PDB file of C-alpha atoms in Angstrom:
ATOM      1  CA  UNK A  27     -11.380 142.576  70.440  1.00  0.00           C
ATOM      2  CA  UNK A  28     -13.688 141.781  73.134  1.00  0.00           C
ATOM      3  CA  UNK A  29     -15.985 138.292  73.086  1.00  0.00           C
ATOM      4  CA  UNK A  30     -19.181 139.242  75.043  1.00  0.00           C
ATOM      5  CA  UNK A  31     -21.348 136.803  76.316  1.00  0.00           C
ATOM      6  CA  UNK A  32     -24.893 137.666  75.627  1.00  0.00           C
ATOM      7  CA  UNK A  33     -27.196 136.572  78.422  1.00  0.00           C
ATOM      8  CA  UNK A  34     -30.075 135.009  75.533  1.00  0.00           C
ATOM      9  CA  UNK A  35     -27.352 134.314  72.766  1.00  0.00           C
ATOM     10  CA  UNK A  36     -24.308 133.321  74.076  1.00  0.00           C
ATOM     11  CA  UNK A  37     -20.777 134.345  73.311  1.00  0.00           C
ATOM     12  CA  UNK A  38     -20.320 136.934  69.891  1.00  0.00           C
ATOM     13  CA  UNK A  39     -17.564 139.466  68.903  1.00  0.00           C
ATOM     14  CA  UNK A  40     -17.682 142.573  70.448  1.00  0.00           C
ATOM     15  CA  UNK A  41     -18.558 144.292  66.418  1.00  0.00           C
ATOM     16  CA  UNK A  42     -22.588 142.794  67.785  1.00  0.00           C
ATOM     17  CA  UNK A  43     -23.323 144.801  70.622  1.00  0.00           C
ATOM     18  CA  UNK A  44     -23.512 148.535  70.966  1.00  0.00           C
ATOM     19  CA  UNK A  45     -21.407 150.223  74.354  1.00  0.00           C
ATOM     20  CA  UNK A  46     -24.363 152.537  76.302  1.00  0.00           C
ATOM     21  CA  UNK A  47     -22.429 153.817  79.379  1.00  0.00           C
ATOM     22  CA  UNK A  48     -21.944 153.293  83.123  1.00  0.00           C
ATOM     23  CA  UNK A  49     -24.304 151.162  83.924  1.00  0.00           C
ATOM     24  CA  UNK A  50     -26.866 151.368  87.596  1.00  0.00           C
ATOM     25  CA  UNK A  51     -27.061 155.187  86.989  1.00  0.00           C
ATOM     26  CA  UNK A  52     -30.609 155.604  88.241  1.00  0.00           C
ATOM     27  CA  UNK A  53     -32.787 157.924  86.509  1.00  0.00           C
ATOM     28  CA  UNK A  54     -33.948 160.746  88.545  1.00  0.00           C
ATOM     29  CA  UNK A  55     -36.921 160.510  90.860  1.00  0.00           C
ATOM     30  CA  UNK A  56     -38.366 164.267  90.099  1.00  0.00           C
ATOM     31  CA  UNK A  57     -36.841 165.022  86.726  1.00  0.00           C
ATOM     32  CA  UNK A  58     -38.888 168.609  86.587  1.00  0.00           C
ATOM     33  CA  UNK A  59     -37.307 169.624  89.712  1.00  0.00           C
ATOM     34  CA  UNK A  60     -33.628 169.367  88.233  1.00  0.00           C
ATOM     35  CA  UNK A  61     -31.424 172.321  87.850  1.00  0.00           C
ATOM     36  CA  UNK A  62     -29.475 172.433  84.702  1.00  0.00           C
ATOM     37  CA  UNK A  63     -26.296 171.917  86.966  1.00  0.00           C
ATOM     38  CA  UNK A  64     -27.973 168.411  88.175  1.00  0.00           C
ATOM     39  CA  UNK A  65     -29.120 167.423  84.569  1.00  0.00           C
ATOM     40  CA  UNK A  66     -25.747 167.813  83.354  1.00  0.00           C
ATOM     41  CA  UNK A  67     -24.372 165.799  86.408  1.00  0.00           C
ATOM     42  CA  UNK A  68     -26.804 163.510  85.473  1.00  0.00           C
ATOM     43  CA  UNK A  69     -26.208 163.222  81.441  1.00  0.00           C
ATOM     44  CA  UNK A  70     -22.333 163.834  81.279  1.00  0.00           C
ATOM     45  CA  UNK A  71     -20.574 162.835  84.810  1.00  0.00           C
ATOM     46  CA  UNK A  72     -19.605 159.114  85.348  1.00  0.00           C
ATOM     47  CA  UNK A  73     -17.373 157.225  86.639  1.00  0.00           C
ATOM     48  CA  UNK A  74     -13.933 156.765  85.219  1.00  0.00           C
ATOM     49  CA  UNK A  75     -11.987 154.132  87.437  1.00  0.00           C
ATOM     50  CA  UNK A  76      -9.011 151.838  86.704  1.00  0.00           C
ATOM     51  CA  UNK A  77     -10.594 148.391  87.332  1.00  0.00           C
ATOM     52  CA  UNK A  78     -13.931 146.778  87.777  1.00  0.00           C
ATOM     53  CA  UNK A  79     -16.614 148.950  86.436  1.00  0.00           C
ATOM     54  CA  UNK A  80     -20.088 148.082  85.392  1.00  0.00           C
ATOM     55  CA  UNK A  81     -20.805 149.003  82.156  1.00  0.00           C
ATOM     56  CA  UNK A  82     -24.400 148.441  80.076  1.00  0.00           C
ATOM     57  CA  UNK A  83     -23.993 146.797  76.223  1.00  0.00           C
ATOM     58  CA  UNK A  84     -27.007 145.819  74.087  1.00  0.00           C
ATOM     59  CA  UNK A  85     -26.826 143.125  70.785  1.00  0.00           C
ATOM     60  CA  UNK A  86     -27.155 145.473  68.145  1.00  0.00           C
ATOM     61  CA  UNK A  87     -27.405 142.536  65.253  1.00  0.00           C
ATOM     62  CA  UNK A  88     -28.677 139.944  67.625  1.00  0.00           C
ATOM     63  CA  UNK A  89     -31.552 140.183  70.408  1.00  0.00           C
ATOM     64  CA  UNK A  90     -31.205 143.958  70.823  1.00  0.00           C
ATOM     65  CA  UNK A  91     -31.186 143.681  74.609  1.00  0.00           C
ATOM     66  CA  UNK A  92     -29.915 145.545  77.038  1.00  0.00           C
ATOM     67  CA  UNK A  93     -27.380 143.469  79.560  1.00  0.00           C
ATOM     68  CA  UNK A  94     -24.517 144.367  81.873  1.00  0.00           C
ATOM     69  CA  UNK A  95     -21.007 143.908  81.776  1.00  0.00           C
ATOM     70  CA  UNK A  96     -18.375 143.739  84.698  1.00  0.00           C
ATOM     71  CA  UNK A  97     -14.958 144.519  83.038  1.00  0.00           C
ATOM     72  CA  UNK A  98     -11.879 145.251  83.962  1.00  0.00           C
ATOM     73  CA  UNK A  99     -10.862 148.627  82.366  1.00  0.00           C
ATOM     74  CA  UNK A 100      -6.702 148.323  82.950  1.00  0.00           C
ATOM     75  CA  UNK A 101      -6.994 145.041  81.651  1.00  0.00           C
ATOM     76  CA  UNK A 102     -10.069 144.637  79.372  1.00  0.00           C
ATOM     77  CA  UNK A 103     -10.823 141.058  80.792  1.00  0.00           C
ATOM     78  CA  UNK A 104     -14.615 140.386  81.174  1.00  0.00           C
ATOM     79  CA  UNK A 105     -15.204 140.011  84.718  1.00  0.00           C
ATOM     80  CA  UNK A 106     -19.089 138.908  84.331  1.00  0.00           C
ATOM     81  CA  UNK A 107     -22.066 139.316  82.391  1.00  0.00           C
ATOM     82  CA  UNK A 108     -25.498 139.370  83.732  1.00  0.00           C
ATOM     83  CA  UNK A 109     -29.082 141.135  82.907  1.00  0.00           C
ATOM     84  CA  UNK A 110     -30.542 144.087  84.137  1.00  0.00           C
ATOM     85  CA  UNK A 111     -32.765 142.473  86.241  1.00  0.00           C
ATOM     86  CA  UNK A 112     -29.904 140.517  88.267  1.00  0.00           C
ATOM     87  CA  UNK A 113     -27.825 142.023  90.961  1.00  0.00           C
ATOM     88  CA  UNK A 114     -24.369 142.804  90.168  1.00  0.00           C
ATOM     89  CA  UNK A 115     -21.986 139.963  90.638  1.00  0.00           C
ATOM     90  CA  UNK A 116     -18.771 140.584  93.122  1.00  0.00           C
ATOM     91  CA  UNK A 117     -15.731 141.627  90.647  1.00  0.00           C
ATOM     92  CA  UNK A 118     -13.865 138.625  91.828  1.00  0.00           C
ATOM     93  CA  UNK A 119     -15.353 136.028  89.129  1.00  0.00           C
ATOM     94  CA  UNK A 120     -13.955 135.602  85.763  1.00  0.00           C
ATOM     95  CA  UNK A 121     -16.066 134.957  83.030  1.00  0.00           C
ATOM     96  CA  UNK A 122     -14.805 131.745  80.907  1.00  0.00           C
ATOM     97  CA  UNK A 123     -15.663 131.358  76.770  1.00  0.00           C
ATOM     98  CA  UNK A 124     -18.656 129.293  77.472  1.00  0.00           C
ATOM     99  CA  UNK A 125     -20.189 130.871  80.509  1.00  0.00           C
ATOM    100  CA  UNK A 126     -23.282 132.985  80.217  1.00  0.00           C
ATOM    101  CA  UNK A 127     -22.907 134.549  84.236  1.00  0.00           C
TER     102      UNK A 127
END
């Protein structure tokens, strides 16, 4: 079980939030132009590493924000947490209990 540190409620069980993907996919800039080919890169193809990988979580049963998460995905340890409106932090920092970044 993971303990995620929500950015405007602080540390809950992972059973609050709701997993939404790879997170800093940017939506495309001419949408109508897109082949079906580049839709489907867009909609299906991510990222799959072993490691740090950014990944975007909202609090279902809390604030029902969207935040991202920097975790490990050999290990499952939390690397950071930080809103969507923050940079993304270098994978080097661990997140402790009590930390909310």
């Amino acid at each position: 079980m993971l303990l995620l540190n929500c950015p405007w409620c602080g540390p809950r069980d992972e059973t609050e939030y709701h997993y939404g993907g790879q997170a800093h996919v940017p939506y495309p800039a001419t949408p109508d132009a897109l082949t079906d080919q580049e839709w489907a890169e867009y909609l299906f193809y991510r990222d799959n590493p072993k490691g740090p990988f950014a990944e975007r979580w909202m609090h279902s049963t809390g604030c029902r924000r969207w935040f991202n998460v920097l975790r490990d995905t050999a290990s499952h340890q939390v690397l950071a947490v930080y809103r969507p409106d923050e940079t993304r932090p270098a994978p080097h920092h661990v997140q402790g209990p009590g930390e909310n970044r």
